[in-house]
Coordinates of C-alpha atoms and ligand atoms in Angstrom, one line a residue:
M1 CA 53.4 98.7 24.3
K2 CA 51.7 101.4 26.4
L3 CA 53.0 102.9 29.6
V4 CA 50.7 104.4 32.3
Y5 CA 51.6 105.7 35.7
R6 CA 50.0 107.0 38.8
L7 CA 51.2 108.8 42.0
Y8 CA 50.8 107.1 45.4
E9 CA 51.7 107.8 49.0
L10 CA 53.1 105.0 51.1
Q11 CA 52.1 105.2 54.8
L12 CA 54.9 104.1 57.1
R13 CA 54.1 101.9 60.1
H14 CA 56.5 103.9 62.3
A15 CA 57.9 107.4 61.7
F16 CA 61.2 106.7 60.0
N17 CA 64.1 108.5 61.8
L18 CA 67.5 108.8 60.3
A19 CA 70.6 110.7 61.4
S20 CA 69.3 113.7 59.4
S21 CA 65.5 113.5 59.0
S22 CA 62.2 112.0 60.1
R23 CA 59.0 111.2 58.1
E24 CA 55.7 109.3 58.1
Y25 CA 55.1 109.0 54.3
T26 CA 57.1 108.1 51.2
P27 CA 55.9 109.3 47.8
V28 CA 56.1 106.7 45.0
V29 CA 55.1 106.5 41.3
L30 CA 53.5 103.2 40.1
V31 CA 54.1 102.2 36.5
E32 CA 52.3 99.7 34.3
I33 CA 53.4 98.6 30.8
H34 CA 50.6 97.1 28.8
H35 CA 51.3 94.7 25.9
D36 CA 49.2 92.0 24.3
G37 CA 46.9 91.5 27.2
L38 CA 49.8 91.4 29.8
I39 CA 50.8 94.0 32.3
G40 CA 54.3 94.6 33.7
Y41 CA 54.4 96.4 37.0
G42 CA 57.1 98.9 38.1
E43 CA 57.7 101.5 40.8
A44 CA 59.8 104.5 41.6
S45 CA 60.2 105.2 45.3
L46 CA 61.1 108.8 46.2
P47 CA 62.4 109.3 49.7
P48 CA 62.8 113.1 50.2
Y49 CA 66.5 113.0 50.8
L50 CA 67.0 112.0 47.1
A51 CA 66.8 114.5 44.2
E52 CA 63.8 113.0 42.4
T53 CA 60.2 113.8 43.2
Q54 CA 56.8 112.5 41.9
K55 CA 56.8 115.5 39.6
S56 CA 60.2 114.8 38.1
V57 CA 59.3 111.2 37.6
A58 CA 56.0 112.0 36.0
D59 CA 57.8 114.6 33.7
F60 CA 60.3 111.9 32.7
L61 CA 57.6 109.2 32.1
R62 CA 55.6 111.5 29.9
R63 CA 58.7 111.5 27.6
V64 CA 58.9 107.7 27.4
N65 CA 57.4 106.5 24.1
L66 CA 57.4 102.7 24.0
E67 CA 55.0 102.5 21.1
Q68 CA 58.0 102.7 18.8
F69 CA 59.1 99.2 20.0
K70 CA 57.2 96.2 18.7
D71 CA 58.8 93.6 21.0
P72 CA 59.2 94.1 24.7
C73 CA 62.0 91.5 24.7
Q74 CA 64.3 94.0 23.0
L75 CA 65.4 94.8 26.5
D76 CA 68.8 96.4 25.9
D77 CA 67.5 98.5 23.0
I78 CA 64.6 99.8 25.1
L79 CA 66.7 100.5 28.2
T80 CA 69.3 102.3 26.1
Y81 CA 66.6 104.5 24.6
V82 CA 65.1 105.2 28.1
D83 CA 68.5 106.0 29.5
G84 CA 69.2 108.4 26.7
I85 CA 66.0 110.5 27.4
A86 CA 67.7 112.5 30.1
Q87 CA 70.7 112.2 32.5
G88 CA 70.1 111.1 36.1
N89 CA 66.4 110.3 36.9
Y90 CA 67.5 106.8 38.2
A91 CA 64.3 106.1 40.1
A92 CA 62.2 107.1 37.1
K93 CA 64.4 104.8 34.9
A94 CA 64.1 102.0 37.4
S95 CA 60.3 102.2 37.3
V96 CA 60.4 101.5 33.5
D97 CA 63.1 98.9 33.8
I98 CA 61.2 97.0 36.5
A99 CA 57.9 97.1 34.6
L100 CA 59.7 95.9 31.4
H101 CA 61.4 93.0 33.3
D102 CA 58.1 92.0 34.8
L103 CA 56.5 92.1 31.3
I104 CA 59.3 90.1 29.7
G105 CA 59.2 87.5 32.5
K106 CA 55.5 87.1 32.0
I107 CA 55.9 86.7 28.2
K108 CA 58.6 84.0 28.8
Q109 CA 56.7 82.5 31.8
K110 CA 59.8 82.7 33.9
S111 CA 60.9 84.5 37.0
W112 CA 64.0 86.7 36.7
Y113 CA 65.9 84.7 39.3
N114 CA 65.3 81.8 37.0
I115 CA 66.3 83.7 33.8
W116 CA 69.5 84.8 35.5
G117 CA 70.3 81.2 36.6
Y118 CA 69.9 81.8 40.4
R119 CA 68.2 79.3 42.8
K120 CA 65.5 80.5 45.1
E121 CA 67.0 78.3 47.8
D122 CA 70.1 80.6 47.8
A123 CA 68.1 83.7 48.8
P124 CA 69.6 85.0 52.1
N125 CA 68.1 86.2 55.3
T126 CA 67.0 89.8 55.1
S127 CA 67.7 92.4 57.8
F128 CA 64.9 94.4 59.3
T129 CA 65.5 98.1 60.0
I130 CA 65.2 99.7 63.4
G131 CA 65.2 103.5 63.0
I132 CA 66.7 105.9 65.5
D133 CA 64.4 106.2 68.5
C134 CA 64.1 106.4 72.3
P135 CA 64.9 103.1 74.2
G136 CA 61.2 102.4 75.0
K137 CA 60.2 102.5 71.3
I138 CA 63.4 100.6 70.3
R139 CA 62.4 97.7 72.6
K140 CA 58.9 97.7 71.1
K141 CA 60.2 97.6 67.5
V142 CA 62.8 94.9 68.3
N143 CA 60.1 92.7 70.0
E144 CA 57.9 93.1 66.8
A145 CA 60.9 92.0 64.7
N146 CA 61.5 88.7 66.5
Q147 CA 61.4 86.5 63.3
F148 CA 64.5 88.3 61.8
K149 CA 68.0 86.8 62.0
L150 CA 69.6 90.2 61.3
L151 CA 68.5 93.6 62.5
K152 CA 69.8 96.7 60.9
V153 CA 70.2 99.5 63.4
K154 CA 70.3 103.1 62.3
L155 CA 73.0 105.0 64.2
G156 CA 74.5 108.5 64.1
G157 CA 71.6 110.2 66.0
G158 CA 73.8 111.0 69.0
N159 CA 72.5 108.1 71.2
D160 CA 74.3 105.2 69.5
K161 CA 75.4 103.4 72.7
E162 CA 71.9 103.8 74.3
M163 CA 70.2 102.4 71.2
L164 CA 72.5 99.3 71.2
A165 CA 72.0 98.8 74.9
A166 CA 68.2 98.9 74.5
I167 CA 68.4 96.2 71.8
R168 CA 70.8 94.0 73.7
D169 CA 68.4 94.2 76.7
I170 CA 66.0 92.0 74.7
T171 CA 67.9 90.0 72.1
D172 CA 71.3 88.7 71.1
V173 CA 70.4 88.5 67.3
A174 CA 73.1 89.5 64.8
L175 CA 73.1 93.2 64.0
S176 CA 74.3 95.4 61.2
V177 CA 74.7 99.1 61.6
D178 CA 73.8 101.9 59.2
V179 CA 75.3 105.3 60.1
N180 CA 74.0 107.2 57.0
Q181 CA 77.2 109.3 57.0
G182 CA 76.6 110.3 60.6
W183 CA 80.1 110.0 62.0
S184 CA 82.7 112.7 61.4
D185 CA 85.9 111.7 63.2
R186 CA 87.8 108.7 61.8
Y187 CA 89.5 107.8 65.1
Q188 CA 86.2 107.9 67.0
A189 CA 84.6 105.9 64.1
L190 CA 87.3 103.2 64.5
D191 CA 86.7 103.0 68.3
M192 CA 83.0 102.7 67.7
V193 CA 83.5 99.9 65.1
H194 CA 85.6 97.9 67.7
W195 CA 82.9 98.5 70.3
L196 CA 80.1 97.5 67.9
K197 CA 82.0 94.2 67.0
E198 CA 81.9 93.3 70.7
Q199 CA 78.1 94.0 70.6
G200 CA 77.7 91.3 67.9
V201 CA 77.5 93.7 64.9
I202 CA 78.7 92.0 61.7
F203 CA 79.1 95.0 59.3
I204 CA 78.8 98.8 59.1
E205 CA 77.1 100.8 56.4
Q206 CA 78.3 104.3 55.3
P207 CA 79.9 105.5 58.5
M208 CA 81.2 108.8 57.2
L209 CA 80.4 111.4 54.5
K210 CA 80.3 109.9 51.0
E211 CA 82.7 112.5 49.7
D212 CA 85.4 111.6 52.4
I213 CA 87.0 108.8 50.4
E214 CA 90.3 109.1 52.3
S215 CA 88.6 108.5 55.7
A216 CA 86.6 105.6 54.3
A217 CA 89.8 103.9 52.9
W218 CA 91.6 104.6 56.2
L219 CA 88.7 103.0 58.2
T220 CA 88.2 100.1 55.9
E221 CA 91.9 99.2 56.1
R222 CA 91.9 99.1 60.0
S223 CA 88.3 98.0 60.6
P224 CA 87.7 94.5 62.1
L225 CA 84.2 94.6 60.3
P226 CA 83.3 95.0 56.7
I227 CA 82.6 98.7 55.8
I228 CA 79.9 98.9 53.1
A229 CA 79.2 101.9 50.8
D230 CA 75.6 103.0 50.4
E231 CA 75.3 106.8 49.8
A232 CA 78.8 106.6 48.2
V233 CA 77.7 104.3 45.5
Q234 CA 74.9 105.0 43.0
T235 CA 75.5 103.5 39.6
L236 CA 77.6 101.0 37.7
F237 CA 80.1 103.8 37.0
D238 CA 80.9 104.4 40.7
V239 CA 82.0 100.8 41.5
P240 CA 85.6 100.6 40.3
A241 CA 86.7 103.6 42.2
L242 CA 85.4 102.1 45.5
A243 CA 87.5 99.0 45.4
G244 CA 90.0 99.4 48.2
V245 CA 88.0 102.2 49.7
Y246 CA 85.1 100.1 51.0
S247 CA 84.7 96.3 51.6
G248 CA 81.5 96.2 49.6
I249 CA 78.5 98.0 48.1
N250 CA 74.8 98.3 48.9
I251 CA 73.0 98.2 45.5
K252 CA 69.5 99.7 45.3
L253 CA 67.3 99.7 42.1
M254 CA 66.3 103.3 42.7
K255 CA 69.9 104.4 42.8
C256 CA 71.2 102.5 39.8
G257 CA 68.3 102.7 37.4
G258 CA 66.8 99.2 37.8
M259 CA 67.3 95.4 37.6
S260 CA 69.5 95.3 34.6
N261 CA 72.1 97.7 36.0
A262 CA 71.9 96.1 39.5
H263 CA 72.7 92.7 37.9
K264 CA 75.7 94.2 36.2
M265 CA 76.9 95.9 39.4
I266 CA 76.9 92.5 41.2
Q267 CA 79.1 91.0 38.6
Q268 CA 81.4 94.0 38.6
A269 CA 81.7 94.0 42.4
R270 CA 82.5 90.3 42.5
A271 CA 85.2 90.8 39.9
L272 CA 86.7 93.4 42.3
N273 CA 86.4 91.0 45.2
M274 CA 83.9 93.2 47.0
T275 CA 81.0 92.0 49.1
V276 CA 77.5 92.8 47.9
M277 CA 74.3 93.9 49.7
I278 CA 71.0 94.5 48.0
G279 CA 68.8 97.1 49.7
C280 CA 65.7 99.1 48.9
M281 CA 63.8 102.2 49.8
T282 CA 60.4 102.1 51.5
E283 CA 58.5 100.6 48.6
T284 CA 55.5 98.5 47.8
S285 CA 56.1 94.7 47.3
C286 CA 56.5 95.7 43.6
G287 CA 59.9 97.3 44.2
T288 CA 61.1 94.9 46.8
S289 CA 60.1 91.8 44.8
A290 CA 62.1 93.2 41.8
A291 CA 65.2 93.6 44.0
A292 CA 64.6 90.2 45.6
Q293 CA 65.1 88.5 42.2
L294 CA 68.8 89.3 42.6
S295 CA 69.0 88.3 46.3
P296 CA 70.3 84.7 45.7
A297 CA 73.5 86.4 44.3
V298 CA 74.3 88.7 47.2
D299 CA 75.9 88.3 50.7
W300 CA 73.3 90.3 52.6
A301 CA 69.8 91.4 51.7
D302 CA 68.1 94.4 53.3
L303 CA 64.7 94.0 51.7
D304 CA 62.2 95.2 54.3
G305 CA 60.8 98.2 52.4
N306 CA 57.4 96.6 51.9
L307 CA 57.3 95.5 55.6
L308 CA 57.6 99.1 56.8
I309 CA 54.4 100.3 55.1
C310 CA 50.7 99.7 55.9
N311 CA 49.1 100.3 52.5
D312 CA 50.9 97.9 50.1
L313 CA 49.2 97.4 46.7
F314 CA 51.0 94.1 45.8
E315 CA 51.8 90.7 47.0
G316 CA 55.1 89.2 46.1
V317 CA 58.3 88.4 48.0
T318 CA 57.7 87.4 51.6
V319 CA 59.9 86.7 54.6
K320 CA 59.7 83.5 56.6
N321 CA 61.8 82.9 59.7
G322 CA 63.9 85.9 58.5
K323 CA 64.6 84.4 55.1
V324 CA 63.7 86.0 51.7
I325 CA 61.1 83.7 50.1
L326 CA 61.0 84.3 46.3
P327 CA 57.6 83.7 44.7
D328 CA 57.1 80.9 42.2
A329 CA 55.7 83.3 39.6
P330 CA 56.9 84.8 36.4
G331 CA 58.5 88.3 36.0
I332 CA 59.1 90.0 39.3
G333 CA 56.5 87.7 40.9
V334 CA 53.9 90.2 42.0
K335 CA 50.1 90.2 42.1
K336 CA 48.2 93.4 42.4
I337 CA 45.9 93.2 45.4
S338 CA 44.1 96.6 45.3
Ligands
MG1 MG1 72.0 102.7 54.0

């Protein structure tokens, strides 16, 4: 097995505005694992608010020596080796994990949703993200997103009620809200949650600072809507402590190190009676198609990362009438298009 990688810049269709930042590009690293005439594809997506960079991923990948493994299907052994190379580096580890899963699926001639025993019919609707913006641009973005059954609205930018009003001018579609830790007062947060419920919002993601566990637990206990952890949950090891603090977790391959850990996190969250959302970063269809393999097992999907870019390099998962459509293809189901 031979691993190769290259650096790539994703160009965003719209500048991506969050409570704390704005940007037009997302750097990624694309990975290929070659074996016996087959290629497994993987990706690390590196939004600048996370600790990893193209350089840190490249440094990590140069240390990965897969030539010592004869059989790619030794998945657990290989992932244990990769995990042991260095602490952290979850996006770098995810890129190897995804490429390995893709390769193994191609060897077995099966998709991963099939290997895990999920049915593609059970894939949920995906939300489509509307970033923080002025009312005019919000209306334009919402009109462009008219096929989606769930819109995810980024709040916490100081104009929350104005954003909601602009959306409700045009559509009564279900909404979820992602505050990205943007609210600081728990009483104001609870008032906002009640108001958002009246606006047709169905759940709230990461309302307050990830470190403020006490406020999250206080809000979750009183909230009429599910409160979902995103920034507050990274890996498998974070999940048990979040039971009772949040209603559910948002799993992302780039946070947890890949498909294998994400699959374990779903089972762990279910055992703790928590709801599960699968999300992504801005990614090519490689990263989102990998995450989509798990989508039949979750309550909500937020898999629009490939739809937010204009220079995708893969075809894979698609969205039809707002629903995630899993490809009938082995591995993670992607085809390289350029
Ligand atoms: Mg989020």
